[in-house]
Short mmCIF file of C-alpha atoms in Angstrom, two decimals:
data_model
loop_
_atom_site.label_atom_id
_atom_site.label_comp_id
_atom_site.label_asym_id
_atom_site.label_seq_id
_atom_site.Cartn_x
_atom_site.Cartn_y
_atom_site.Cartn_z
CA UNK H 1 119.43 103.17 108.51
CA UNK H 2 119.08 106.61 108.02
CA UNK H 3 115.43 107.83 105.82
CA UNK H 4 117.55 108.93 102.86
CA UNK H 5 119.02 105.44 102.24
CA UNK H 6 115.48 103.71 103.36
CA UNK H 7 114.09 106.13 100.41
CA UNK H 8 116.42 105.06 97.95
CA UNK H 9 115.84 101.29 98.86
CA UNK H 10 111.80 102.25 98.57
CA UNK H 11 112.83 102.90 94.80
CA UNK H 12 115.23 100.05 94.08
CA UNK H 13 112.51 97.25 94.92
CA UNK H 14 109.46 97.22 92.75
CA UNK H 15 107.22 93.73 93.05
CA UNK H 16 109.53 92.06 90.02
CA UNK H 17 112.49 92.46 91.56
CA UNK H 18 110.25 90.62 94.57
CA UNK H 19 109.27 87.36 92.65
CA UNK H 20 111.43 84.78 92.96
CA UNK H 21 112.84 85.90 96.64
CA UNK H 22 108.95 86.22 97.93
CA UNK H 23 106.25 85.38 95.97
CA UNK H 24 107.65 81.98 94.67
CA UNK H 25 108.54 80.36 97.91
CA UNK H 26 105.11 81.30 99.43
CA UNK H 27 103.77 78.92 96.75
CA UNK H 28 106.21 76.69 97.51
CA UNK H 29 105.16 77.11 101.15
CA UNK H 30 101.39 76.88 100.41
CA UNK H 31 101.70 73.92 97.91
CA UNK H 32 103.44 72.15 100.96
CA UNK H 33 100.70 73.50 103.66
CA UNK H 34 97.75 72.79 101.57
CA UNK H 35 98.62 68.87 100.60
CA UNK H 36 99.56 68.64 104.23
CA UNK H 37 96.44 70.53 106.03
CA UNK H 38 93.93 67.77 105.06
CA UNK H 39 96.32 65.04 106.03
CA UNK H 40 97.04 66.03 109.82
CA UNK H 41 93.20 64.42 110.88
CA UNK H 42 93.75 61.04 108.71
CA UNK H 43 97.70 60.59 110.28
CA UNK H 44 95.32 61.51 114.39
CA UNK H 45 92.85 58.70 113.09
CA UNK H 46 95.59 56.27 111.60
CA UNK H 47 97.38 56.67 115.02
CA UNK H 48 93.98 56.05 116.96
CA UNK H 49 92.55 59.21 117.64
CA UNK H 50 89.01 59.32 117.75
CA UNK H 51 87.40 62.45 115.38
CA UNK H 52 86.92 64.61 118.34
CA UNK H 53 90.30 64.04 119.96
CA UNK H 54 91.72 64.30 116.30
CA UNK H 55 89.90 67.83 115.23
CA UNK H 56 91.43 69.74 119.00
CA UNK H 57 94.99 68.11 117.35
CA UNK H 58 94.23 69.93 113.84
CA UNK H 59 93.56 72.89 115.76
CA UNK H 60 96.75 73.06 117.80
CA UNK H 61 97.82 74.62 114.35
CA UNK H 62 95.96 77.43 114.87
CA UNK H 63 97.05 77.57 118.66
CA UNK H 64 100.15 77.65 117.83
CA UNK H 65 100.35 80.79 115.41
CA UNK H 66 98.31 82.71 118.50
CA UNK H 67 101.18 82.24 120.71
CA UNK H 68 103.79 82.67 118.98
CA UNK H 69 102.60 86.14 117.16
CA UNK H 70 104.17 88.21 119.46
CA UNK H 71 107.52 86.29 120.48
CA UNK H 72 107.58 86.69 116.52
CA UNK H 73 107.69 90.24 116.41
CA UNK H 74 110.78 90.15 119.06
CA UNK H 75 112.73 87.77 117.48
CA UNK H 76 112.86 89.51 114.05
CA UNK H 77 113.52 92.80 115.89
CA UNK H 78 116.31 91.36 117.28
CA UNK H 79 117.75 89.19 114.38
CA UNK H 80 115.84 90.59 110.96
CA UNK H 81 113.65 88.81 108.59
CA UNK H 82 116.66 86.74 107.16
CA UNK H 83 117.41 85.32 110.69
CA UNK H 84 113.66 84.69 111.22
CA UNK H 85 112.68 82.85 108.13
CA UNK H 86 115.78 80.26 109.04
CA UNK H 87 114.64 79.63 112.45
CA UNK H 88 110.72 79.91 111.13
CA UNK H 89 112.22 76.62 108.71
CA UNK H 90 113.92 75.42 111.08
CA UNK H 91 111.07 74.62 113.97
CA UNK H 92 108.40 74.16 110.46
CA UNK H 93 110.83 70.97 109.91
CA UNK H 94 110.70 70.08 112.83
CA UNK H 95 107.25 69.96 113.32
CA UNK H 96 106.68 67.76 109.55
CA UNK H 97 109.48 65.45 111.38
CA UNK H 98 107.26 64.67 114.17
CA UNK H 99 104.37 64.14 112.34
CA UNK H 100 105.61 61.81 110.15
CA UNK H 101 106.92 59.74 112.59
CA UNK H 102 104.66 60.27 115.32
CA UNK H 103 103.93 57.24 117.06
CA UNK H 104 100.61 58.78 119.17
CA UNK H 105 98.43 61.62 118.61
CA UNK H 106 100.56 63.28 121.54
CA UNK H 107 103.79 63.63 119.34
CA UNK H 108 101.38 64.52 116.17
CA UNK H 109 100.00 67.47 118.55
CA UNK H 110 103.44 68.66 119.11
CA UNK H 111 104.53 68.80 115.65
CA UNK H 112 101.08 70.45 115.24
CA UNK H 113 101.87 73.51 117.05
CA UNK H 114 105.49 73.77 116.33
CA UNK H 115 103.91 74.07 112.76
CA UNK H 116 101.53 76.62 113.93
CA UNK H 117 104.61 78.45 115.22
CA UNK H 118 106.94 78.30 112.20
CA UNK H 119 103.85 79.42 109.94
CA UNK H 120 103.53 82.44 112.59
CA UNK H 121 107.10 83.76 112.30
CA UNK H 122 107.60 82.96 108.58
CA UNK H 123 104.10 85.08 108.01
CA UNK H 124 105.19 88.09 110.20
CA UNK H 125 109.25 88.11 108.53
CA UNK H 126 107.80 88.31 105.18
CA UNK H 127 105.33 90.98 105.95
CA UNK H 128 107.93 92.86 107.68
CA UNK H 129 110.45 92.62 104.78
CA UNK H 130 107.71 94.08 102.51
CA UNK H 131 107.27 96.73 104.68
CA UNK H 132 110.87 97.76 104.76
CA UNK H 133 111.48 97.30 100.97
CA UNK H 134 108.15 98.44 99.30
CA UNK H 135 107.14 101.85 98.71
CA UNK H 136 104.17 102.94 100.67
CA UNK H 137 102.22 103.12 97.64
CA UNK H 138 102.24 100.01 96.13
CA UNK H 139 102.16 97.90 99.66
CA UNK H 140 98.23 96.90 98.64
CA UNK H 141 99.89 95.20 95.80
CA UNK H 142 102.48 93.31 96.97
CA UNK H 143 100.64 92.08 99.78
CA UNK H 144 97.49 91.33 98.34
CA UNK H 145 99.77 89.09 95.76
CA UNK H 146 101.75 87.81 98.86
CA UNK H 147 98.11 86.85 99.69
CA UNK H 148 97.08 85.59 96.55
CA UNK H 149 100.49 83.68 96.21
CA UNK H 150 99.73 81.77 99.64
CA UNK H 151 95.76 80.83 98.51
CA UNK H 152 97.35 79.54 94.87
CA UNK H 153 99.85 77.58 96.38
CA UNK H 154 96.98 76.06 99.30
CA UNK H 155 94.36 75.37 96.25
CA UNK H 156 97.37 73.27 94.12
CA UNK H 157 99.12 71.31 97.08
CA UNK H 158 96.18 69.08 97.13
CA UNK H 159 96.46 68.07 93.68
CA UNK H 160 100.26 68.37 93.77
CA UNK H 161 100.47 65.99 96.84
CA UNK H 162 97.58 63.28 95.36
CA UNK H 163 100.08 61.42 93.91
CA UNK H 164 102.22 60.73 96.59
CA UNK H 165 99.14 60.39 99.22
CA UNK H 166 98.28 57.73 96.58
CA UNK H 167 102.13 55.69 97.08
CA UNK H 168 102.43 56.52 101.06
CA UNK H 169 99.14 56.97 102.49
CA UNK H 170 98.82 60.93 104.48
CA UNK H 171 102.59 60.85 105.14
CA UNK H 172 103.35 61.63 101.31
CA UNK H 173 101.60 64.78 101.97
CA UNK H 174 104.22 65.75 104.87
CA UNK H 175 107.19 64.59 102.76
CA UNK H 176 105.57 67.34 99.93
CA UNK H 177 105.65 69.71 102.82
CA UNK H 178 108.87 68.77 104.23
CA UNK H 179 110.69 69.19 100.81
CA UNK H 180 108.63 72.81 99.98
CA UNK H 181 109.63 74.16 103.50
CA UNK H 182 113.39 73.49 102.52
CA UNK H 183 113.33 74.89 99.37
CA UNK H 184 110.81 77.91 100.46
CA UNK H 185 113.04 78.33 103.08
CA UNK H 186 116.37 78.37 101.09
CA UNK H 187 114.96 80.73 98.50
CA UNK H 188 113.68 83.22 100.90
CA UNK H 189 116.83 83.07 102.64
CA UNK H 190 118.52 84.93 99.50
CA UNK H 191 117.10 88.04 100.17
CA UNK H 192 118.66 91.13 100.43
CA UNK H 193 119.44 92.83 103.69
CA UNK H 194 116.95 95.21 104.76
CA UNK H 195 116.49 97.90 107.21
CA UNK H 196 114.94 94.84 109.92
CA UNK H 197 118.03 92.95 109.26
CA UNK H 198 119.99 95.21 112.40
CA UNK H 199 120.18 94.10 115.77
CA UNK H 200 117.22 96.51 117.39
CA UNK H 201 118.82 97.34 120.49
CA UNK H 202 115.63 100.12 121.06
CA UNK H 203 114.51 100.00 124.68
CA UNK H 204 111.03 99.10 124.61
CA UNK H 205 109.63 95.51 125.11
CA UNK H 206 106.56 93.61 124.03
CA UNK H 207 104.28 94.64 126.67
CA UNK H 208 105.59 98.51 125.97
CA UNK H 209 104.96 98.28 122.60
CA UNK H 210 101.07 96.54 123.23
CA UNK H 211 100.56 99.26 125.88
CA UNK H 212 101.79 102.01 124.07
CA UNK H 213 99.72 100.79 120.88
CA UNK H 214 96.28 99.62 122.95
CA UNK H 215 93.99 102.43 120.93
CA UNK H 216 95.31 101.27 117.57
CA UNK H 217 94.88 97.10 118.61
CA UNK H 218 91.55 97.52 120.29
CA UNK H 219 89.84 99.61 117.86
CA UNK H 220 91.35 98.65 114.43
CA UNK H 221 92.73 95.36 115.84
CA UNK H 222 88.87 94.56 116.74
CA UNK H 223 87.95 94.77 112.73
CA UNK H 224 91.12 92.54 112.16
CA UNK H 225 90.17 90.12 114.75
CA UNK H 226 86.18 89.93 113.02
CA UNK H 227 87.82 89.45 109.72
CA UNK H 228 90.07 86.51 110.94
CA UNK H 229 86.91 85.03 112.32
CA UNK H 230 84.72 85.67 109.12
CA UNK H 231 87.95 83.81 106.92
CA UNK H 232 88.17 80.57 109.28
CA UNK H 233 84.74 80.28 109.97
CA UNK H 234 83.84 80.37 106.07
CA UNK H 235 86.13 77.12 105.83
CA UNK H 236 84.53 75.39 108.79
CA UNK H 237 81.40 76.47 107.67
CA UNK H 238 80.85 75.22 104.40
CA UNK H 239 81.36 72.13 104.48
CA UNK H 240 79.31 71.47 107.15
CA UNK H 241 76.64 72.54 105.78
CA UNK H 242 76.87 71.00 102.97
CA UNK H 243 77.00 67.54 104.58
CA UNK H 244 73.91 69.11 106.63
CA UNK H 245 72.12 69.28 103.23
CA UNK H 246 73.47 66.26 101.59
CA UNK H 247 76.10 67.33 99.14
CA UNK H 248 78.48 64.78 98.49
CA UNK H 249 82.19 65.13 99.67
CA UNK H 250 83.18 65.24 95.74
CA UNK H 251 81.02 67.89 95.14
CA UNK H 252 81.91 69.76 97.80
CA UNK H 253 85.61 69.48 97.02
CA UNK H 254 84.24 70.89 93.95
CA UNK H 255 82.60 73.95 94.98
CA UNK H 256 85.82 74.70 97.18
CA UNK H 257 87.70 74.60 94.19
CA UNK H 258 85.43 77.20 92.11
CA UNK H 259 85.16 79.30 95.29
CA UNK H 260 89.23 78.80 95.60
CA UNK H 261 89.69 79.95 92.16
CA UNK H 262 87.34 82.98 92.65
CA UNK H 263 89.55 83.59 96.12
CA UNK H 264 93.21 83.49 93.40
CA UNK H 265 92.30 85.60 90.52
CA UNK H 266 90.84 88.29 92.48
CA UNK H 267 93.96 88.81 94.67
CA UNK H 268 95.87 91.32 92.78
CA UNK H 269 93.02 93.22 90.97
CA UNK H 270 92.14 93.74 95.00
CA UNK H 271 95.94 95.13 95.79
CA UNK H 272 95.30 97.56 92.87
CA UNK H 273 92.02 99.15 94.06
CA UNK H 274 93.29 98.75 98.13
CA UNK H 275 96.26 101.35 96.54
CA UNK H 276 93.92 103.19 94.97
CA UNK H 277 91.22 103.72 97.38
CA UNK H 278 92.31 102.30 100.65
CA UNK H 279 91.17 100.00 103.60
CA UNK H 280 88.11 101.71 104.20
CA UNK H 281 86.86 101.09 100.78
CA UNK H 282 87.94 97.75 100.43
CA UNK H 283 87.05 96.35 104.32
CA UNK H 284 83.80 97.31 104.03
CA UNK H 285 82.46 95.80 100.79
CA UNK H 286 84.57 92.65 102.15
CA UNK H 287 82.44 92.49 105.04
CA UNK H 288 79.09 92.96 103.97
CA UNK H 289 79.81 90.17 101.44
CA UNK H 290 80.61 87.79 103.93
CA UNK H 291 77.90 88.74 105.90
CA UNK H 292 75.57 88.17 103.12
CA UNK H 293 77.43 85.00 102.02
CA UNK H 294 76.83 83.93 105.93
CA UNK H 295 72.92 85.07 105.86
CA UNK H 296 72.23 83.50 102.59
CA UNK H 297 73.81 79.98 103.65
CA UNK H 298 70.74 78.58 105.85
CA UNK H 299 68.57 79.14 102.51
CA UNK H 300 70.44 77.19 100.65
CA UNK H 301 69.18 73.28 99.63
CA UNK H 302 71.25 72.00 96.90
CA UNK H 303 74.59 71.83 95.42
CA UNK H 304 73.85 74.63 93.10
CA UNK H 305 72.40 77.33 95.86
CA UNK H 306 75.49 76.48 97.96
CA UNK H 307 78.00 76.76 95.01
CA UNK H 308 76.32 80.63 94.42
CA UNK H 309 77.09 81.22 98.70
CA UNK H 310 80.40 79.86 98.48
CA UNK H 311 81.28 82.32 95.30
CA UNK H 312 79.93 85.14 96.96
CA UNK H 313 81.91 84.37 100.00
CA UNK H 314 85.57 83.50 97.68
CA UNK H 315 84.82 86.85 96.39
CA UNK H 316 84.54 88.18 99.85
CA UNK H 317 87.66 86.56 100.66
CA UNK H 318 89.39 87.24 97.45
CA UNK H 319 88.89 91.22 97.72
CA UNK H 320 90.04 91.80 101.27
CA UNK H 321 93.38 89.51 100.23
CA UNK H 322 96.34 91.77 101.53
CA UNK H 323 94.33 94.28 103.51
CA UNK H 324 95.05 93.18 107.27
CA UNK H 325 99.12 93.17 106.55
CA UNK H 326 98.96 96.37 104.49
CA UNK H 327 96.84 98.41 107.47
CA UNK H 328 98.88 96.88 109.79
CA UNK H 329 102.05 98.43 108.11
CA UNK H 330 100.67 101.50 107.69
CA UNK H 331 99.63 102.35 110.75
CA UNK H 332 103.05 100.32 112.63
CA UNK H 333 105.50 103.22 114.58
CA UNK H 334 108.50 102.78 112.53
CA UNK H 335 110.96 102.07 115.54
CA UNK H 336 108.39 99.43 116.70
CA UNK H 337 107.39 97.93 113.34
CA UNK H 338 108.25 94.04 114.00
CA UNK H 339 106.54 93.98 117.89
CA UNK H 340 103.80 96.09 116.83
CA UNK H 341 103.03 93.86 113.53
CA UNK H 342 103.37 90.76 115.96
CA UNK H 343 100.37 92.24 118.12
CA UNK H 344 98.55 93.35 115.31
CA UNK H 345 98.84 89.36 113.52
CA UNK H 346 97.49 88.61 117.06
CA UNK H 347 94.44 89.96 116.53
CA UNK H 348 93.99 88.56 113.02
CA UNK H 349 94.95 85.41 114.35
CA UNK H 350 92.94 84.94 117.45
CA UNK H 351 89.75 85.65 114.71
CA UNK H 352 91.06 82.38 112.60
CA UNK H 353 91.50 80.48 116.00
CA UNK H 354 88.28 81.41 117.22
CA UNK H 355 85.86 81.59 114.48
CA UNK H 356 85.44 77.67 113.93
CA UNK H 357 85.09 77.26 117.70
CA UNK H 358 82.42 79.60 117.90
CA UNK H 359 80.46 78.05 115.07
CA UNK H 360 80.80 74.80 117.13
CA UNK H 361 79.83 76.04 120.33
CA UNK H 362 76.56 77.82 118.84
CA UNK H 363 75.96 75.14 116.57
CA UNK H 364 75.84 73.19 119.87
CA UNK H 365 73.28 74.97 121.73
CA UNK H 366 71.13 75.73 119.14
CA UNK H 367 71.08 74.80 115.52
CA UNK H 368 73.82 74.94 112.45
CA UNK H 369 72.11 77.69 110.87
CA UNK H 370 71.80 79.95 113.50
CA UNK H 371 75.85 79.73 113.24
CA UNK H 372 75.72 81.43 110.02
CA UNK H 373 73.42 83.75 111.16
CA UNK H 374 75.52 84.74 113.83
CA UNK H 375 78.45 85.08 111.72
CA UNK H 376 76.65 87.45 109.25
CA UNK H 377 76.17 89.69 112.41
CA UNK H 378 79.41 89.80 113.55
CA UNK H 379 80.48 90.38 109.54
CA UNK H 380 78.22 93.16 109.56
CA UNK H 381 79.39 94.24 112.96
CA UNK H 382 83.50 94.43 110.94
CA UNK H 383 82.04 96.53 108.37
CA UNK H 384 80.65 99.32 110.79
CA UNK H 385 83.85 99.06 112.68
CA UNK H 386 86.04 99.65 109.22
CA UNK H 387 84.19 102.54 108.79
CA UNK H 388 84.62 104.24 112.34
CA UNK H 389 88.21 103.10 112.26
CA UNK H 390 90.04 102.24 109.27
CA UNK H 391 92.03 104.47 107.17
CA UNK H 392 90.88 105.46 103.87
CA UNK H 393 92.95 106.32 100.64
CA UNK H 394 96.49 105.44 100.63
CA UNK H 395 98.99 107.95 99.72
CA UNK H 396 100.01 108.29 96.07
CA UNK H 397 102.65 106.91 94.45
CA UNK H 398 103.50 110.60 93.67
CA UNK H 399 103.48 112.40 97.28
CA UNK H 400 106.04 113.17 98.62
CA UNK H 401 105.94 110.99 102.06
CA UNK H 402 104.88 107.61 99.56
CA UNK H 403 108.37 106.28 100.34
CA UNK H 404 108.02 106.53 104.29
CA UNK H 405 106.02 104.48 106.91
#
């Protein structure tokens, strides 16, 4: 596709036009993911797992969306975002199917990973269709509310799914997911053709594209990769220490919630200033939030102190919503933009993967809190490296290169 008709399909799309194609089958897809995500360790314990054996089978989620980030990037170079999301369905039903009717932990674990998989290539199409369809200018936007649309769909599939959890025990939950991955699927499948629907036929592979890009992933990748870790470890965190200091489970489903909500309404008012002023200005204040979120924790000794670290830390979360997928476009080489957006998820992903197991290793040898404390150094440690290495100010809607990558 030449840059004249990519310009003119820059101006056709506007984040309307996006709604019910994008943004309403990632709720779909989160409502589905988040009744399902607290399931996955009740359906390892009904099957016999014991807690350890079933929390390494929750994180073969995780596991699986590392290794598939960059066989993700290939396949949607080589059959588009359309082709992508079916086969991204296809293995995510596949998955729900054997975890329904898993009959050990070993088929669970499977379905588990393929799960992990499907959520890696359906993340990485639907960035890489807002790249090709959104002008330049307005990327913070759309992917801070692709963001935002993913966290509201996460914080309602609980409630969503009770019901059914309630009838069928943790299996109602997968149905819910089963029937949102169809219909998420289907709807997303009605999108337009665009420029990543071709055939690439370019002669580079994955390990050309990582080699050729190894500045870009190991210094910008690195304040990915400590962001991922900050966002994971924030969910594994919390709750642990709130059983440390003897909240109950109710009230800290509660405090999720407020910090949840706090996480959803920031989203797009986030997209808006990430156009406005760029990564730099939005990574940083991210950063230093969740480090101070992180350092504040071990001071904390009631329900109320922990409800003020977990606020601080949604509104961490909920400012930075968007910013990973809209660097990673900005900075992708157009004739490389699927591979190189794989590699760059990777180092996002390998944060979220991590994150939790470091807090468990540390937590280990030493004591819980000195797992936050660690974590609010390494936060601190993103911040310094967004402002060495991210980009600043976006360009404007007006310039004349807004409409190219």
């Amino acid at each position: 596709m030449s840059e004249q008709t990519f310009a003119v399909d820059h101006a056709r799309v506007r984040l309307r036009a996006l709604v019910w194609t994008v943004f309403v089958p990632v709720v779909l897809y989160g409502i589905g993911s988040g009744a399902a995500a607290p399931m996955f360790a009740l359906r390892a314990l009904d099957l016999g797992a014991s807690a350890g054996v079933a929390g390494i089978v929750v994180a073969l989620s995780g596991l699986g969306m590392v290794l598939a980030d960059l066989p993700a990037g290939r396949i949607i170079a080589r059959i588009g975002e359309r082709g992508a999301i079916a086969v991204g369905s296809g293995v995510g039903l596949v998955g729900v199917l054997c975890a329904i009717f898993a009959p050990n932990a070993g088929v669970l674990a499977v379905g588990l990973l393929l799960n992990g998989i499907a959520s890696a290539v359906w993340g990485l199409a639907r960035q890489s269709y807002i790249v090709a369809v959104v002008p330049r200018a307005e990327r913070g936007r759309a992917f801070s509310t692709l963001a935002g649309a993913s966290r509201l769909g996460s914080f309602c599939g609980p409630f969503v799914g009770a019901g059914l959890v309630y009838a069928m025990g943790p299996s109602g939950a997968l149905w819910l997911q089963f029937a949102t991955t169809v219909l998420s699927g289907a709807a997303m499948l009605a999108i337009r053709s665009a420029e990543g629907d071709d055939v690439d036929s370019a002669d580079h592979t994955l390990r050309s594209v990582v080699v050729e890009n190894r500045r870009v992933l190991g210094t910008l990748g690195l304040a990915a990769l400590l962001m991922g870790g900050a966002r994971a470890s924030r969910i594994a965190l919390l709750p642990l220490w709130a059983a440390h200091i003897g909240v109950s489970a109710a009230t800290t489903s509660l405090v999720f919630g407020i910090a949840g909500a706090m996480d959803v309404l920031l989203s797009y008012p986030g997209g808006i200033w990430l156009d406005r002023y760029g990564g730099r200005a939005t990574g940083i204040p991210s950063m230093l939030l969740f480090a101070a979120g992180f350092a504040a924790l071990p001071l904390t000794t009631s329900a109320l102190e922990l409800s003020s670290v977990a606020v601080v830390l949604g509104l961490a979360n909920g400012v930075s919503n968007g910013i990973i997928m809209t660097v990673g476009a900005d900075v992708a080489p157009p004739a490389q933009r699927a591979e190189f957006l794989g590699a760059w998820r990777l180092t996002h992903d390998i944060g979220m993967f991590t994150g939790p197991i470091a807090i468990g290793l540390i937590s280990a040898a030493t004591v819980l809190g000195a797992s936050a404390l660690a974590l609010a150094a390494a936060a601190s440690a993103g911040a310094v490296a967004m402002y060495r290495w991210f980009p600043g100010s976006t360009l404007r809607r007006d310039s004349p290169d807004a409409d190219h990558s």
